PDB file of C-alpha atoms and ligand atoms in Angstrom:
ATOM      1  CA  UNK A   1      36.496   6.793  73.973  1.00 50.00           C
ATOM      2  CA  UNK A   2      36.216   8.198  77.439  1.00 62.00           C
ATOM      3  CA  UNK A   3      33.401   6.151  78.981  1.00 87.00           C
ATOM      4  CA  UNK A   4      31.027   3.265  78.323  1.00 93.00           C
ATOM      5  CA  UNK A   5      28.773   4.734  75.658  1.00 96.00           C
ATOM      6  CA  UNK A   6      25.120   4.026  75.176  1.00 98.00           C
ATOM      7  CA  UNK A   7      23.217   4.610  71.954  1.00 98.00           C
ATOM      8  CA  UNK A   8      19.439   4.340  71.533  1.00 98.00           C
ATOM      9  CA  UNK A   9      17.890   3.843  68.101  1.00 98.00           C
ATOM     10  CA  UNK A  10      14.147   3.962  67.647  1.00 97.00           C
ATOM     11  CA  UNK A  11      11.902   4.018  64.627  1.00 95.00           C
ATOM     12  CA  UNK A  12       9.114   2.189  62.824  1.00 93.00           C
ATOM     13  CA  UNK A  13       9.396  -1.176  61.029  1.00 90.00           C
ATOM     14  CA  UNK A  14      11.652  -1.349  57.999  1.00 92.00           C
ATOM     15  CA  UNK A  15      12.951   2.176  58.614  1.00 94.00           C
ATOM     16  CA  UNK A  16      16.539   0.911  58.461  1.00 94.00           C
ATOM     17  CA  UNK A  17      17.156   1.202  62.205  1.00 96.00           C
ATOM     18  CA  UNK A  18      18.364  -2.409  62.499  1.00 95.00           C
ATOM     19  CA  UNK A  19      20.863  -1.987  59.670  1.00 95.00           C
ATOM     20  CA  UNK A  20      22.143   1.229  61.206  1.00 97.00           C
ATOM     21  CA  UNK A  21      22.392  -0.346  64.681  1.00 98.00           C
ATOM     22  CA  UNK A  22      24.371  -3.317  63.279  1.00 97.00           C
ATOM     23  CA  UNK A  23      26.800  -1.100  61.419  1.00 98.00           C
ATOM     24  CA  UNK A  24      27.363   1.271  64.349  1.00 98.00           C
ATOM     25  CA  UNK A  25      27.847  -1.715  66.671  1.00 97.00           C
ATOM     26  CA  UNK A  26      30.565  -3.039  64.397  1.00 97.00           C
ATOM     27  CA  UNK A  27      32.194   0.310  63.773  1.00 97.00           C
ATOM     28  CA  UNK A  28      32.480   1.294  67.441  1.00 96.00           C
ATOM     29  CA  UNK A  29      32.643  -2.184  69.023  1.00 95.00           C
ATOM     30  CA  UNK A  30      29.320  -1.904  70.852  1.00 96.00           C
ATOM     31  CA  UNK A  31      27.124  -4.698  72.179  1.00 96.00           C
ATOM     32  CA  UNK A  32      23.926  -4.745  70.097  1.00 97.00           C
ATOM     33  CA  UNK A  33      20.457  -5.708  71.316  1.00 98.00           C
ATOM     34  CA  UNK A  34      17.526  -5.821  68.886  1.00 98.00           C
ATOM     35  CA  UNK A  35      14.616  -5.317  71.279  1.00 98.00           C
ATOM     36  CA  UNK A  36      12.079  -5.883  68.473  1.00 97.00           C
ATOM     37  CA  UNK A  37      13.402  -9.465  68.335  1.00 98.00           C
ATOM     38  CA  UNK A  38      12.903  -9.734  72.092  1.00 98.00           C
ATOM     39  CA  UNK A  39       9.234  -8.720  71.751  1.00 98.00           C
ATOM     40  CA  UNK A  40       8.936 -11.065  68.781  1.00 98.00           C
ATOM     41  CA  UNK A  41      10.165 -13.951  70.989  1.00 98.00           C
ATOM     42  CA  UNK A  42       7.280 -13.224  73.356  1.00 98.00           C
ATOM     43  CA  UNK A  43       4.791 -13.256  70.475  1.00 98.00           C
ATOM     44  CA  UNK A  44       6.236 -16.481  69.093  1.00 98.00           C
ATOM     45  CA  UNK A  45       5.834 -18.131  72.488  1.00 98.00           C
ATOM     46  CA  UNK A  46       2.180 -16.987  72.502  1.00 98.00           C
ATOM     47  CA  UNK A  47       1.561 -18.419  69.023  1.00 98.00           C
ATOM     48  CA  UNK A  48       3.475 -21.660  69.728  1.00 98.00           C
ATOM     49  CA  UNK A  49       1.316 -22.240  72.813  1.00 98.00           C
ATOM     50  CA  UNK A  50      -1.948 -21.365  71.044  1.00 98.00           C
ATOM     51  CA  UNK A  51      -2.481 -18.379  73.355  1.00 98.00           C
ATOM     52  CA  UNK A  52      -4.175 -15.122  72.386  1.00 98.00           C
ATOM     53  CA  UNK A  53      -1.899 -12.092  71.694  1.00 98.00           C
ATOM     54  CA  UNK A  54      -4.793  -9.780  72.621  1.00 98.00           C
ATOM     55  CA  UNK A  55      -4.988 -11.282  76.119  1.00 98.00           C
ATOM     56  CA  UNK A  56      -2.765  -9.455  78.602  1.00 98.00           C
ATOM     57  CA  UNK A  57      -2.398 -12.483  80.913  1.00 98.00           C
ATOM     58  CA  UNK A  58      -1.068 -14.554  77.990  1.00 98.00           C
ATOM     59  CA  UNK A  59       1.330 -11.711  77.138  1.00 98.00           C
ATOM     60  CA  UNK A  60       2.543 -11.566  80.752  1.00 98.00           C
ATOM     61  CA  UNK A  61       3.033 -15.326  80.954  1.00 98.00           C
ATOM     62  CA  UNK A  62       5.029 -15.327  77.711  1.00 98.00           C
ATOM     63  CA  UNK A  63       7.124 -12.328  78.811  1.00 98.00           C
ATOM     64  CA  UNK A  64       7.972 -14.049  82.109  1.00 98.00           C
ATOM     65  CA  UNK A  65       9.062 -17.145  80.205  1.00 98.00           C
ATOM     66  CA  UNK A  66      11.273 -15.132  77.838  1.00 98.00           C
ATOM     67  CA  UNK A  67      12.649 -13.056  80.709  1.00 97.00           C
ATOM     68  CA  UNK A  68      13.767 -16.223  82.493  1.00 97.00           C
ATOM     69  CA  UNK A  69      14.945 -18.293  79.508  1.00 97.00           C
ATOM     70  CA  UNK A  70      16.312 -15.835  76.964  1.00 96.00           C
ATOM     71  CA  UNK A  71      19.610 -16.570  75.288  1.00 93.00           C
ATOM     72  CA  UNK A  72      21.004 -14.447  72.482  1.00 93.00           C
ATOM     73  CA  UNK A  73      20.611 -17.187  69.846  1.00 95.00           C
ATOM     74  CA  UNK A  74      16.837 -17.057  70.315  1.00 97.00           C
ATOM     75  CA  UNK A  75      16.892 -13.501  68.924  1.00 97.00           C
ATOM     76  CA  UNK A  76      18.370 -14.750  65.634  1.00 95.00           C
ATOM     77  CA  UNK A  77      15.628 -17.300  64.911  1.00 97.00           C
ATOM     78  CA  UNK A  78      14.360 -16.694  61.326  1.00 93.00           C
ATOM     79  CA  UNK A  79      10.900 -17.839  62.488  1.00 95.00           C
ATOM     80  CA  UNK A  80      10.621 -14.479  64.292  1.00 96.00           C
ATOM     81  CA  UNK A  81      10.487 -12.684  60.934  1.00 90.00           C
ATOM     82  CA  UNK A  82       7.093 -13.835  59.612  1.00 88.00           C
ATOM     83  CA  UNK A  83       4.138 -11.463  59.164  1.00 86.00           C
ATOM     84  CA  UNK A  84       2.140 -13.590  61.599  1.00 93.00           C
ATOM     85  CA  UNK A  85       4.722 -13.064  64.350  1.00 96.00           C
ATOM     86  CA  UNK A  86       5.038  -9.358  63.459  1.00 91.00           C
ATOM     87  CA  UNK A  87       1.288  -8.876  63.813  1.00 92.00           C
ATOM     88  CA  UNK A  88       1.079 -10.806  67.109  1.00 97.00           C
ATOM     89  CA  UNK A  89       4.074  -8.802  68.427  1.00 96.00           C
ATOM     90  CA  UNK A  90       2.396  -5.498  67.776  1.00 93.00           C
ATOM     91  CA  UNK A  91      -0.722  -6.761  69.592  1.00 95.00           C
ATOM     92  CA  UNK A  92       0.883  -8.218  72.703  1.00 97.00           C
ATOM     93  CA  UNK A  93       3.448  -5.434  73.084  1.00 95.00           C
ATOM     94  CA  UNK A  94       0.773  -2.835  73.794  1.00 94.00           C
ATOM     95  CA  UNK A  95       0.186  -4.117  77.355  1.00 96.00           C
ATOM     96  CA  UNK A  96       2.096  -2.054  79.968  1.00 96.00           C
ATOM     97  CA  UNK A  97       2.220  -5.021  82.384  1.00 97.00           C
ATOM     98  CA  UNK A  98       4.044  -7.177  79.829  1.00 97.00           C
ATOM     99  CA  UNK A  99       6.415  -4.359  78.802  1.00 97.00           C
ATOM    100  CA  UNK A 100       7.348  -3.872  82.457  1.00 97.00           C
ATOM    101  CA  UNK A 101       8.475  -7.514  82.692  1.00 98.00           C
ATOM    102  CA  UNK A 102      11.004  -6.929  79.892  1.00 98.00           C
ATOM    103  CA  UNK A 103      12.271  -3.577  81.136  1.00 98.00           C
ATOM    104  CA  UNK A 104      14.975  -4.641  83.618  1.00 96.00           C
ATOM    105  CA  UNK A 105      16.214  -7.274  81.153  1.00 97.00           C
ATOM    106  CA  UNK A 106      16.771  -4.618  78.461  1.00 98.00           C
ATOM    107  CA  UNK A 107      18.360  -2.174  80.907  1.00 98.00           C
ATOM    108  CA  UNK A 108      20.654  -4.878  82.173  1.00 97.00           C
ATOM    109  CA  UNK A 109      21.862  -5.641  78.636  1.00 97.00           C
ATOM    110  CA  UNK A 110      22.377  -1.901  78.054  1.00 98.00           C
ATOM    111  CA  UNK A 111      24.458  -1.356  81.192  1.00 97.00           C
ATOM    112  CA  UNK A 112      26.137  -4.765  81.659  1.00 95.00           C
ATOM    113  CA  UNK A 113      26.334  -6.527  78.291  1.00 95.00           C
ATOM    114  CA  UNK A 114      27.546 -10.132  78.215  1.00 92.00           C
ATOM    115  CA  UNK A 115      31.303 -10.511  77.663  1.00 85.00           C
ATOM    116  CA  UNK A 116      32.472  -9.955  74.130  1.00 75.00           C
ATOM    117  CA  UNK A 117      33.587 -13.130  72.293  1.00 73.00           C
ATOM    118  CA  UNK A 118      36.822 -11.356  71.309  1.00 71.00           C
ATOM    119  CA  UNK A 119      39.352 -10.232  73.877  1.00 72.00           C
ATOM    120  CA  UNK A 120      38.462  -6.551  73.725  1.00 88.00           C
ATOM    121  CA  UNK A 121      35.709  -5.481  76.146  1.00 90.00           C
ATOM    122  CA  UNK A 122      32.700  -3.710  74.655  1.00 94.00           C
ATOM    123  CA  UNK A 123      33.109   0.052  74.311  1.00 95.00           C
ATOM    124  CA  UNK A 124      29.403   0.455  74.975  1.00 96.00           C
ATOM    125  CA  UNK A 125      25.978  -0.757  73.968  1.00 98.00           C
ATOM    126  CA  UNK A 126      23.424   0.019  71.312  1.00 98.00           C
ATOM    127  CA  UNK A 127      19.766  -0.936  71.558  1.00 98.00           C
ATOM    128  CA  UNK A 128      17.116  -0.503  68.900  1.00 98.00           C
ATOM    129  CA  UNK A 129      13.348  -0.587  69.231  1.00 97.00           C
ATOM    130  CA  UNK A 130      10.446   1.788  69.758  1.00 95.00           C
ATOM    131  CA  UNK A 131      10.925   3.187  73.268  1.00 96.00           C
ATOM    132  CA  UNK A 132      14.669   2.932  73.873  1.00 97.00           C
ATOM    133  CA  UNK A 133      15.295   6.676  73.972  1.00 97.00           C
ATOM    134  CA  UNK A 134      12.096   7.465  75.848  1.00 96.00           C
ATOM    135  CA  UNK A 135      11.710   4.610  78.375  1.00 96.00           C
ATOM    136  CA  UNK A 136      14.451   1.963  78.389  1.00 97.00           C
ATOM    137  CA  UNK A 137      17.553   4.191  78.186  1.00 97.00           C
ATOM    138  CA  UNK A 138      16.501   7.829  78.524  1.00 97.00           C
ATOM    139  CA  UNK A 139      20.063   8.434  79.775  1.00 97.00           C
ATOM    140  CA  UNK A 140      21.600   7.281  76.449  1.00 98.00           C
ATOM    141  CA  UNK A 141      24.464   9.450  75.164  1.00 97.00           C
ATOM    142  CA  UNK A 142      22.865   9.632  71.728  1.00 98.00           C
ATOM    143  CA  UNK A 143      19.322   8.921  70.570  1.00 98.00           C
ATOM    144  CA  UNK A 144      18.571   8.389  66.921  1.00 98.00           C
ATOM    145  CA  UNK A 145      15.085   8.146  65.478  1.00 97.00           C
ATOM    146  CA  UNK A 146      15.261   6.529  62.054  1.00 97.00           C
ATOM    147  CA  UNK A 147      12.225   6.902  59.887  1.00 95.00           C
ATOM    148  CA  UNK A 148      11.075   6.643  56.250  1.00 95.00           C
ATOM    149  CA  UNK A 149       7.780   7.052  54.428  1.00 95.00           C
ATOM    150  CA  UNK A 150       5.264   4.232  54.750  1.00 95.00           C
ATOM    151  CA  UNK A 151       5.491   3.575  51.009  1.00 96.00           C
ATOM    152  CA  UNK A 152       9.294   3.164  51.111  1.00 95.00           C
ATOM    153  CA  UNK A 153       9.168   0.953  54.218  1.00 95.00           C
ATOM    154  CA  UNK A 154       6.408  -1.264  52.805  1.00 95.00           C
ATOM    155  CA  UNK A 155       8.439  -1.738  49.595  1.00 95.00           C
ATOM    156  CA  UNK A 156      11.497  -2.747  51.629  1.00 92.00           C
ATOM    157  CA  UNK A 157       9.511  -5.185  53.774  1.00 91.00           C
ATOM    158  CA  UNK A 158       7.790  -6.657  50.690  1.00 92.00           C
ATOM    159  CA  UNK A 159      11.165  -7.226  49.036  1.00 92.00           C
ATOM    160  CA  UNK A 160      12.557  -8.763  52.221  1.00 88.00           C
ATOM    161  CA  UNK A 161       9.608 -11.178  52.472  1.00 86.00           C
ATOM    162  CA  UNK A 162       9.996 -12.204  48.826  1.00 90.00           C
ATOM    163  CA  UNK A 163      13.711 -12.803  49.369  1.00 90.00           C
ATOM    164  CA  UNK A 164      12.874 -15.049  52.308  1.00 83.00           C
ATOM    165  CA  UNK A 165      10.471 -17.003  50.102  1.00 85.00           C
ATOM    166  CA  UNK A 166       7.246 -15.695  51.712  1.00 79.00           C
ATOM    167  CA  UNK A 167       4.673 -14.844  49.041  1.00 75.00           C
ATOM    168  CA  UNK A 168       2.764 -11.654  49.901  1.00 81.00           C
ATOM    169  CA  UNK A 169       1.341  -9.019  47.617  1.00 91.00           C
ATOM    170  CA  UNK A 170       2.526  -5.444  48.120  1.00 95.00           C
ATOM    171  CA  UNK A 171      -0.939  -4.096  49.046  1.00 95.00           C
ATOM    172  CA  UNK A 172      -1.283  -6.594  51.908  1.00 93.00           C
ATOM    173  CA  UNK A 173       2.168  -5.707  53.245  1.00 92.00           C
ATOM    174  CA  UNK A 174       1.327  -1.989  52.981  1.00 95.00           C
ATOM    175  CA  UNK A 175      -2.009  -2.363  54.796  1.00 94.00           C
ATOM    176  CA  UNK A 176      -0.526  -4.523  57.546  1.00 91.00           C
ATOM    177  CA  UNK A 177       2.313  -2.076  58.071  1.00 93.00           C
ATOM    178  CA  UNK A 178      -0.085   0.854  58.251  1.00 94.00           C
ATOM    179  CA  UNK A 179      -2.205  -0.972  60.831  1.00 93.00           C
ATOM    180  CA  UNK A 180       0.862  -1.944  62.881  1.00 90.00           C
ATOM    181  CA  UNK A 181       2.293   1.604  62.763  1.00 91.00           C
ATOM    182  CA  UNK A 182      -0.989   3.017  64.039  1.00 91.00           C
ATOM    183  CA  UNK A 183      -1.140   0.496  66.886  1.00 89.00           C
ATOM    184  CA  UNK A 184       2.511   1.084  67.872  1.00 88.00           C
ATOM    185  CA  UNK A 185       2.172   4.887  67.709  1.00 89.00           C
ATOM    186  CA  UNK A 186      -1.181   5.268  69.402  1.00 89.00           C
ATOM    187  CA  UNK A 187      -0.874   2.820  72.280  1.00 88.00           C
ATOM    188  CA  UNK A 188      -0.835   4.399  75.719  1.00 88.00           C
ATOM    189  CA  UNK A 189       2.201   2.410  76.960  1.00 86.00           C
ATOM    190  CA  UNK A 190       5.527   3.535  75.490  1.00 85.00           C
ATOM    191  CA  UNK A 191       4.180   4.776  72.148  1.00 86.00           C
ATOM    192  CA  UNK A 192       6.684   4.560  69.299  1.00 86.00           C
ATOM    193  CA  UNK A 193       7.644   8.246  69.193  1.00 88.00           C
ATOM    194  CA  UNK A 194      10.988  10.095  69.094  1.00 94.00           C
ATOM    195  CA  UNK A 195      12.464  11.411  72.350  1.00 94.00           C
ATOM    196  CA  UNK A 196      12.585  15.224  72.527  1.00 94.00           C
ATOM    197  CA  UNK A 197      16.369  15.152  72.140  1.00 95.00           C
ATOM    198  CA  UNK A 198      16.501  12.497  69.397  1.00 97.00           C
ATOM    199  CA  UNK A 199      18.347  13.100  66.124  1.00 97.00           C
ATOM    200  CA  UNK A 200      15.889  12.337  63.316  1.00 96.00           C
ATOM    201  CA  UNK A 201      17.313  10.480  60.312  1.00 97.00           C
ATOM    202  CA  UNK A 202      14.938  10.069  57.367  1.00 94.00           C
ATOM    203  CA  UNK A 203      16.117   7.080  55.370  1.00 91.00           C
ATOM    204  CA  UNK A 204      13.683   7.733  52.506  1.00 91.00           C
ATOM    205  CA  UNK A 205      15.767  10.807  51.687  1.00 85.00           C
ATOM    206  CA  UNK A 206      19.212   9.236  52.184  1.00 92.00           C
ATOM    207  CA  UNK A 207      20.935   6.017  51.202  1.00 93.00           C
ATOM    208  CA  UNK A 208      21.788   3.507  53.954  1.00 93.00           C
ATOM    209  CA  UNK A 209      25.456   4.544  53.555  1.00 97.00           C
ATOM    210  CA  UNK A 210      24.607   8.228  53.994  1.00 97.00           C
ATOM    211  CA  UNK A 211      22.534   7.460  57.106  1.00 97.00           C
ATOM    212  CA  UNK A 212      25.463   5.469  58.497  1.00 98.00           C
ATOM    213  CA  UNK A 213      28.025   8.203  57.711  1.00 98.00           C
ATOM    214  CA  UNK A 214      25.864  10.874  59.290  1.00 97.00           C
ATOM    215  CA  UNK A 215      25.329   8.763  62.418  1.00 98.00           C
ATOM    216  CA  UNK A 216      29.087   8.024  62.649  1.00 98.00           C
ATOM    217  CA  UNK A 217      29.867  11.756  62.469  1.00 97.00           C
ATOM    218  CA  UNK A 218      27.432  12.407  65.313  1.00 97.00           C
ATOM    219  CA  UNK A 219      28.939   9.610  67.449  1.00 97.00           C
ATOM    220  CA  UNK A 220      32.477  10.931  66.865  1.00 96.00           C
ATOM    221  CA  UNK A 221      31.390  14.485  67.602  1.00 95.00           C
ATOM    222  CA  UNK A 222      29.505  13.722  70.776  1.00 92.00           C
ATOM    223  CA  UNK A 223      31.169  10.817  72.515  1.00 89.00           C
ATOM    224  CA  UNK A 224      34.632  10.098  71.169  1.00 78.00           C
TER     225      UNK A 224
HETATM  226  O1   DC B 301      11.231  -3.571  65.110  1.00 95.90           O
HETATM  227  P1   DC B 301      10.316  -4.779  64.869  1.00 95.90           P
HETATM  228  O2   DC B 301       9.509  -4.659  63.616  1.00 95.90           O
HETATM  229  O3   DC B 301      11.066  -6.058  64.972  1.00 95.90           O
HETATM  230  O4   DC B 301       9.261  -4.754  66.095  1.00 95.90           O
HETATM  231  C1   DC B 301       8.242  -5.701  66.194  1.00 95.90           C
HETATM  232  C2   DC B 301       7.127  -5.166  67.069  1.00 95.90           C
HETATM  233  O5   DC B 301       7.581  -5.072  68.414  1.00 95.90           O
HETATM  234  C3   DC B 301       6.577  -3.802  66.712  1.00 95.90           C
HETATM  235  O6   DC B 301       5.217  -3.916  66.285  1.00 95.90           O
HETATM  236  C4   DC B 301       6.617  -2.985  67.970  1.00 95.90           C
HETATM  237  C5   DC B 301       7.137  -3.903  69.036  1.00 95.90           C
HETATM  238  N1   DC B 301       8.251  -3.317  69.783  1.00 95.90           N
HETATM  239  C6   DC B 301       7.954  -2.580  70.894  1.00 95.90           C
HETATM  240  O7   DC B 301       6.783  -2.398  71.214  1.00 95.90           O
HETATM  241  N2   DC B 301       8.955  -2.054  71.647  1.00 95.90           N
HETATM  242  C7   DC B 301      10.242  -2.224  71.301  1.00 95.90           C
HETATM  243  N3   DC B 301      11.215  -1.699  72.063  1.00 95.90           N
HETATM  244  C8   DC B 301      10.566  -2.968  70.146  1.00 95.90           C
HETATM  245  C9   DC B 301       9.537  -3.494  69.388  1.00 95.90           C
END
């Protein structure tokens, strides 16, 4: 590998972008940042402090707190994965002023990731989210946009919630996902859309292994 590589992965909820990011991070020894989890931390702070996710001052206050106190373990908290947090995240993340607070933090992780626990330094970084290729890392070597039909994504999310012991009926999950997609796509600040030069991977047409293999081929072709 000739230089520190940077990969951006964007896409809607339950598209498989997180799974792909994890696998590519492992395969190519890249530092991985799940920026959805970062935004979820902000929403969780809002809910824990009985603030309103539709209030931009609450969103800013929470983003400042997370900006100043974030450690990587916070991103693994299973409490970030509830529907309540997901809904609040989609609400508070639409405010440009709060997104701006998290921007330098994400860019810093992308360019100067924390030291790897092993002895080998990171070969690069990989970030996933909604605006990585368009706003956070427009300079990324490769941009993937992972997508899948709403039906397929809602089924995956429903299954995931059942596995975690959260009882939700499929229709509710479908409706909530539809509503969240619309909000994420149609907001004026950093709408969840592919960059012009993104490679689109439709995971409703391919297995997770096929998506991974295709992405690996592209990484090898373009940056190795
Ligand atoms: O990928 P996810 O489902 O964990 O994302 C949760 C919410 O966070 C989603 O509604 C959109 C928002 N988000 C965002 O606005 N920008 C990002 N870079 C990542 C997530």
